[in-house]
Amino acid sequence: MNILLLGSGGREDALAWRLRQSPSCDSLLAAPGNPGIARWAECVAIDPTSPEAVVALAQERGVDLVVVGPEAPLVAGVADACRAARIAVFGPNAAPAQLEGSKGFTKDLCAEHGIPTADYVRVETASDALAALHRFTIPVVIKADGLAAGKGVTVALTRDEAERAIQAAGDGPMVIEEFLEGEEASLFALVDGEVAVPLASAQDHKRVGEGDTGPNTGGMGAYSPAPVLTPELERRAMEEIVLPTARAMASRGTPFSGVLYAGLMLTAEGPKLIEYNVRFGDPECEAIMPRIEGDFAELLMAVASGRLGATEPPVLSDETTMTVIIAAEGYPGTPKKGGLIDEIEPAEQVEGVTVFHAGTARHASGALLSVGGRVLAVTAKAPNLARARARAYRAVDAIRFADGFHRRDIGWRELERSAGELAK
Ligand code: AMP
Ligand code: GLY
């Protein structure tokens, strides 16, 4: 197969690395790619969110499968355009991508199909939101709706804070919802119409600071699997949340095809849906890819061509992976750009370690420079989380990047839990 991968971050470097190792992958193109991806793929400088440019490149280069990394091309209709041109594509059309694009859409779908999620109301204006607030106990969660409102989630600990969050959100549509108590975990499932199979679980660390403090980021680290999502809870999440969603999307005439990322809250009553994403998580993808065994390209092709139900389920390694993000100073605000990065090779000499590139660029001199907020995703695989952690940080410490910072406590919750169990 000739494969075209869309995107340019750490998630796509991990996808490219894994696709390149697949026996069925003959050649790999990436658009636009990055210096890490260039190790495994030929990078082509086209706009991955332009349906015309993607289809033209795929046709010109005889591409058999397009794999979409980020959500922007999906929302822009790139997968629709590929399907219309009869090019196999891994990733949903724009209509089912609403599962990520509109919180209100997903909440209504859950309500209609009895899918467990927080109780909620949808409102169109701030004054309706203020009027609806009394129906909820505190804490309460205020979410601005729509893709433009990416960071618009407030967990309000007082009524005052809730009112301020509503006023700050302005007059657009909002969702107000019940606060769910529990631990969060992510489940990644492959979905092909009404067929859905679990791929892997993971947990990430969204806050920039150690101890999970400070502003939210795209994710400062992750590990896979997430043992809190036990086999029984995973089975319930598939049966009560993912499968009913797949069936509902199919029955609406907008079947989902690709990877569905369910952000779950593991409550006392069982798993409840916090949100969906319609693509792999970043950095969860960097943690998951090294655990996938078998022909990954063929697995994605099976999803893309409607054969998932007739395909052997994915096989995951029993080993554990940990990814530590090295970010540029300033992130998640404005990151400092142009910092010199060196000594990645010694880091990759550490057993089980791969260093994925997220925000790097190659200077004409050959030097590697930082160009984004999240710069590197250092991933280690080992028989257990404590050893994966030791390897990951040994590699992180080998890398020279003066403008970078990272969290030293990735995995702390799970490491404390497993230490507690050992002590029992
Ligand atoms: P979202 O963008 O919907 O994933 O929300 C971002 C974060 O806010 C989640 O990862 C949770 O930590 C938190 N959150 C969202 N909704 C709830 C809820 N109903 N109860 C508790 N925490 C929530
Ligand atoms: N790590 C969270 C995300 O990819 O949305």
XYZ file of C-alpha atoms and ligand atoms in Angstrom:
452
model
C 0.000 0.000 0.000
C 0.950 3.585 -0.651
C -0.157 5.595 2.363
C -0.613 9.341 2.830
C -0.620 10.597 6.428
C -2.019 14.058 7.207
C -0.651 16.169 10.046
C 2.570 17.465 11.565
C 2.659 16.789 15.308
C 3.860 14.184 17.776
C 0.747 12.106 17.190
C 1.534 11.946 13.483
C 5.204 11.107 14.097
C 4.052 8.122 16.178
C 1.533 7.102 13.502
C 4.181 7.416 10.772
C 6.688 5.370 12.809
C 4.126 2.617 13.364
C 2.777 2.631 9.780
C 6.310 2.408 8.377
C 6.901 -0.807 10.339
C 3.769 -2.427 8.896
C 4.470 -5.189 6.355
C 1.652 -3.926 4.103
C 3.086 -0.381 3.895
C 5.181 -0.014 0.727
C 5.562 3.742 0.799
C 4.594 6.538 3.123
C 3.913 10.180 2.271
C 3.183 12.802 4.917
C 1.590 16.210 4.485
C 3.011 18.428 5.718
C 5.010 16.287 8.170
C 7.902 17.446 10.368
C 11.605 16.536 10.803
C 10.702 13.524 12.949
C 8.179 12.230 10.427
C 10.779 12.771 7.677
C 12.680 9.832 9.217
C 9.883 7.500 8.103
C 8.091 9.307 5.286
C 8.500 11.597 2.312
C 7.110 14.966 3.410
C 5.040 16.998 0.940
C 4.217 20.641 1.635
C 0.484 20.809 0.957
C -2.306 22.107 3.181
C -3.786 19.038 4.918
C -7.095 20.843 5.522
C -7.698 21.452 1.805
C -9.892 18.638 0.402
C -8.850 19.502 -3.173
C -5.125 19.508 -2.395
C -5.303 16.198 -0.518
C -7.316 14.423 -3.242
C -5.033 15.813 -5.973
C -1.892 14.615 -4.175
C -3.422 11.196 -3.471
C -4.411 10.756 -7.126
C -1.110 11.999 -8.481
C 0.895 9.664 -6.242
C -1.338 6.586 -6.476
C -2.231 6.622 -2.781
C -4.250 3.612 -1.547
C -5.015 4.877 1.949
C -5.188 8.349 3.497
C -4.735 8.427 7.300
C -5.949 11.619 8.970
C -4.147 12.574 12.209
C -5.733 15.806 13.509
C -9.375 16.922 13.669
C -9.084 20.036 11.466
C -8.992 18.148 8.118
C -11.929 15.989 9.261
C -14.075 18.978 10.147
C -13.049 20.589 6.831
C -14.463 17.610 4.911
C -11.194 16.023 3.759
C -12.471 12.503 4.474
C -15.726 13.240 2.580
C -13.695 14.382 -0.431
C -11.497 11.255 -0.357
C -14.539 8.980 -0.160
C -16.200 10.857 -3.028
C -13.021 10.269 -5.082
C -13.033 6.562 -4.062
C -9.814 6.839 -2.066
C -9.835 4.791 1.152
C -9.517 7.070 4.170
C -9.052 6.446 7.884
C -11.101 9.129 9.617
C -14.762 10.166 9.754
C -16.689 12.452 7.405
C -17.526 15.973 8.572
C -21.042 15.042 9.771
C -19.970 12.333 12.267
C -16.975 14.520 13.226
C -19.605 16.640 15.015
C -19.204 14.189 17.889
C -16.100 16.255 18.641
C -17.121 19.550 17.059
C -20.350 20.122 18.988
C -20.752 19.316 22.672
C -24.500 19.976 22.393
C -24.861 17.481 19.536
C -23.128 14.760 21.561
C -25.107 15.483 24.730
C -28.416 15.282 22.820
C -27.328 12.026 21.181
C -26.513 10.577 24.620
C -29.883 11.680 26.019
C -31.772 10.201 23.073
C -30.005 6.832 23.312
C -29.631 6.465 27.085
C -25.831 6.750 26.943
C -24.471 7.514 30.429
C -23.165 11.076 30.711
C -23.560 14.053 33.079
C -27.077 15.577 33.334
C -27.152 18.810 31.361
C -29.078 21.630 29.788
C -28.301 23.359 26.485
C -28.883 27.086 26.411
C -28.549 29.657 23.658
C -27.806 32.794 25.681
C -26.050 33.866 28.867
C -29.331 34.961 30.483
C -30.881 31.526 29.834
C -27.742 29.983 31.308
C -28.039 32.105 34.463
C -31.706 31.154 34.742
C -30.906 27.437 34.390
C -28.082 27.467 36.910
C -30.316 26.986 39.992
C -31.246 23.484 38.766
C -27.692 22.291 39.443
C -25.804 21.605 42.636
C -22.258 22.946 43.104
C -19.693 22.176 41.708
C -21.174 22.680 38.246
C -19.546 22.578 34.809
C -19.999 25.335 32.205
C -19.007 24.548 28.600
C -19.107 26.889 25.634
C -20.330 25.002 22.557
C -18.765 24.730 19.102
C -15.252 24.126 17.842
C -14.162 27.757 18.228
C -14.633 27.341 21.964
C -11.895 24.759 22.343
C -10.804 25.760 25.822
C -14.219 26.831 27.064
C -14.713 24.457 29.991
C -15.029 25.731 33.574
C -15.514 23.494 36.578
C -17.077 26.056 38.934
C -16.647 25.404 42.650
C -19.036 28.193 43.724
C -22.207 29.785 42.278
C -20.291 33.017 41.926
C -17.638 31.342 39.808
C -20.336 29.683 37.676
C -22.000 33.050 37.031
C -18.686 34.616 36.121
C -17.890 31.753 33.725
C -21.263 32.226 32.012
C -20.688 35.955 31.650
C -17.148 35.389 30.369
C -18.414 32.875 27.783
C -20.441 35.667 26.173
C -23.724 35.146 24.383
C -23.078 31.979 22.395
C -24.605 28.536 22.969
C -23.536 26.754 26.133
C -23.939 23.466 27.918
C -24.348 23.461 31.696
C -23.755 20.104 33.270
C -23.632 18.145 36.457
C -20.169 17.678 37.985
C -19.095 14.045 37.819
C -16.906 12.623 40.534
C -14.325 9.980 39.784
C -11.113 9.349 37.906
C -10.761 10.113 34.206
C -9.517 7.595 31.658
C -9.505 7.509 27.871
C -10.671 4.638 25.717
C -9.683 4.493 22.051
C -11.989 2.366 19.905
C -11.885 1.561 16.207
C -15.308 2.151 14.692
C -16.571 1.087 11.267
C -20.281 1.818 11.022
C -22.030 -0.374 13.594
C -18.875 -2.360 14.375
C -16.666 -1.120 17.211
C -13.665 -2.761 18.874
C -11.532 -1.455 21.725
C -7.961 -0.591 20.759
C -6.290 0.720 23.923
C -6.766 2.743 27.085
C -4.608 5.616 28.305
C -4.493 8.446 30.816
C -2.991 11.846 30.171
C -1.962 14.814 32.290
C -3.672 17.966 31.015
C -2.351 20.549 33.500
C 0.980 22.214 32.836
C 2.259 21.928 36.425
C 3.370 19.070 38.633
C 0.685 17.616 40.880
C -1.792 18.408 38.060
C -1.868 22.146 38.773
C -1.886 25.285 36.618
C -3.489 25.958 33.238
C -4.733 23.238 30.895
C -2.550 22.142 27.992
C -3.025 19.695 25.145
C -1.366 17.126 27.437
C 2.034 17.046 29.185
C 2.374 13.284 29.262
C 0.458 10.026 29.062
C 0.685 6.346 29.746
C -0.960 3.245 28.369
C -2.722 1.107 29.432
C -4.770 2.828 32.140
C -5.243 0.058 34.717
C -8.134 1.999 36.346
C -10.128 1.097 33.265
C -10.369 -2.574 34.235
C -11.478 -5.154 31.650
C -14.965 -5.068 33.206
C -15.182 -1.262 33.036
C -13.858 -1.330 29.462
C -16.533 -3.860 28.514
C -19.210 -1.615 30.069
C -17.811 1.473 28.294
C -17.941 -0.361 24.962
C -21.466 -1.729 25.518
C -23.049 1.269 27.218
C -21.258 4.145 25.464
C -19.225 3.397 22.302
C -21.440 0.778 20.617
C -24.728 2.673 21.126
C -23.013 5.770 19.706
C -21.799 3.848 16.646
C -25.293 2.421 16.082
C -26.919 5.824 16.541
C -24.588 7.469 14.018
C -25.193 4.666 11.513
C -28.974 4.868 11.922
C -28.879 8.622 11.257
C -27.222 7.927 7.924
C -23.919 9.437 9.068
C -21.901 6.343 10.042
C -18.660 6.886 11.899
C -15.449 5.429 10.489
C -12.101 5.862 12.207
C -10.960 6.051 15.816
C -13.387 7.249 18.453
C -11.676 8.601 21.557
C -14.000 8.464 24.546
C -13.021 10.647 27.501
C -14.595 8.805 30.430
C -15.288 9.574 34.063
C -15.184 6.388 36.127
C -17.940 7.186 38.620
C -19.364 5.076 41.454
C -22.214 4.155 39.066
C -19.883 3.133 36.245
C -18.221 4.832 33.278
C -19.842 8.025 32.001
C -18.939 9.950 28.875
C -17.278 13.345 29.369
C -16.511 14.008 25.725
C -15.690 12.429 22.393
C -12.842 13.177 20.045
C -12.873 11.789 16.525
C -9.115 11.145 16.209
C -6.239 9.825 18.297
C -5.265 11.863 21.355
C -1.959 13.662 21.499
C 0.148 12.566 23.473
C -1.937 9.404 24.060
C -1.184 8.253 20.502
C 2.565 8.389 21.153
C 2.009 6.094 24.153
C -0.322 3.708 22.323
C 1.550 3.152 19.045
C 4.508 1.224 20.553
C 2.034 -1.214 22.147
C 0.294 -2.158 18.898
C 1.385 -5.459 17.425
C 0.703 -6.840 13.951
C 0.123 -5.007 10.691
C -1.199 -1.604 11.808
C -1.555 -0.248 8.252
C -3.722 -3.242 7.355
C -5.855 -2.656 10.471
C -6.498 0.963 9.469
C -7.249 -0.166 5.895
C -9.790 -2.666 7.261
C -11.582 0.190 9.051
C -11.358 2.454 5.998
C -12.773 -0.171 3.658
C -15.616 -1.395 5.885
C -13.995 -4.726 6.799
C -13.389 -4.219 10.524
C -16.037 -6.814 11.465
C -14.274 -9.483 9.373
C -10.805 -8.661 10.718
C -8.928 -10.165 13.674
C -9.186 -7.809 16.665
C -6.126 -5.635 17.343
C -3.378 -7.203 19.456
C -1.717 -5.002 22.077
C 1.508 -5.690 23.915
C 1.174 -6.397 27.665
C 3.950 -3.912 28.242
C 3.379 -0.410 29.534
C 4.410 2.810 27.836
C 4.950 6.294 29.166
C 5.270 9.493 27.150
C 6.791 12.633 28.632
C 6.292 15.875 26.717
C 9.115 18.381 26.525
C 7.500 21.766 25.876
C 8.989 25.162 25.067
C 9.073 27.842 27.763
C 5.892 29.885 27.697
C 3.588 26.986 26.817
C 0.554 26.814 27.042
C 0.791 30.568 26.467
C 3.052 31.842 23.692
C 5.985 29.436 23.439
C 9.528 30.654 22.846
C 10.552 29.584 19.330
C 13.899 28.816 17.756
C 15.500 26.991 20.697
C 18.276 24.589 19.764
C 17.584 20.875 20.390
C 20.383 18.342 20.555
C 21.321 14.856 21.792
C 18.164 13.076 20.644
C 20.237 10.132 19.427
C 21.712 9.328 22.863
C 18.177 9.563 24.289
C 17.013 6.961 21.768
C 19.859 4.665 22.860
C 17.994 4.124 26.140
C 16.305 0.729 25.953
C 12.689 0.875 24.768
C 12.789 4.610 23.958
C 11.588 6.477 20.868
C 11.616 10.266 20.678
C 8.738 11.602 18.605
C 8.861 15.116 17.195
C 5.929 17.424 17.884
C 7.057 21.007 17.246
C 10.472 20.881 15.586
C 11.937 22.274 12.365
C 15.217 21.628 10.594
C 17.320 24.762 10.012
C 19.273 25.043 6.736
C 22.432 24.352 8.786
C 20.979 20.988 9.783
C 20.302 22.093 13.368
C 17.044 21.049 14.973
C 14.999 23.965 16.354
C 11.793 24.259 18.359
C 8.802 25.797 16.562
C 5.830 24.877 18.732
C 4.498 24.618 22.265
C 4.904 20.900 22.655
C 8.272 20.078 21.086
C 9.192 16.440 21.777
C 7.268 13.392 23.013
C 9.726 11.046 24.696
C 8.202 7.580 24.874
C 9.462 4.522 26.702
C 8.153 0.978 26.775
C 8.894 -1.466 29.603
C 7.343 -4.412 31.452
C 5.711 -2.078 34.000
C 4.981 1.607 34.546
C 7.769 2.220 37.081
C 10.364 0.913 34.637
C 8.821 2.779 31.697
C 9.042 5.909 33.822
C 12.708 5.315 34.657
C 13.559 4.806 30.994
C 11.539 7.807 29.818
C 13.215 10.190 32.264
C 16.679 8.788 31.539
C 16.037 9.684 27.899
C 14.544 13.094 28.762
C 17.665 13.867 30.800
C 19.922 12.998 27.863
C 18.288 15.574 25.571
C 19.741 19.078 25.411
C 17.085 21.764 24.912
C 17.802 24.832 27.034
C 14.435 26.481 26.307
C 12.457 23.369 27.247
C 10.631 22.203 30.352
C 8.750 19.053 31.320
C 6.856 17.563 34.237
C 8.765 15.103 36.428
C 5.643 13.395 37.761
C 3.958 11.803 34.748
C 2.068 8.720 35.910
C 2.108 9.713 39.601
C -1.450 8.641 40.329
C -0.984 5.183 38.891
C 2.520 4.794 40.381
C 1.144 5.652 43.840
C -1.665 3.197 43.387
C 0.623 0.354 42.291
C 3.062 1.162 45.139
C 0.089 0.988 47.538
C -0.931 -2.376 46.158
C 2.605 -3.739 46.497
C 2.672 -2.633 50.142
C -0.565 -4.509 50.917
P -13.991 18.516 27.991
O -13.442 19.581 27.110
O -15.462 18.333 27.886
O -13.225 17.241 27.916
O -13.664 19.000 29.484
C -12.345 19.270 29.890
C -12.117 18.726 31.273
O -13.059 19.259 32.204
C -12.295 17.215 31.380
O -11.148 16.526 30.998
C -12.644 17.056 32.841
O -11.457 17.061 33.633
C -13.430 18.278 33.158
N -14.875 18.005 33.040
C -15.623 18.178 31.951
N -16.902 17.825 32.197
C -16.955 17.416 33.473
C -17.998 16.938 34.327
N -19.257 16.846 33.913
N -17.688 16.620 35.595
C -16.422 16.745 36.051
N -15.393 17.188 35.306
C -15.648 17.536 34.029
N -4.582 14.786 24.931
C -5.882 15.270 24.690
C -6.272 15.396 23.288
O -5.627 14.937 22.372
O -7.331 15.972 23.047
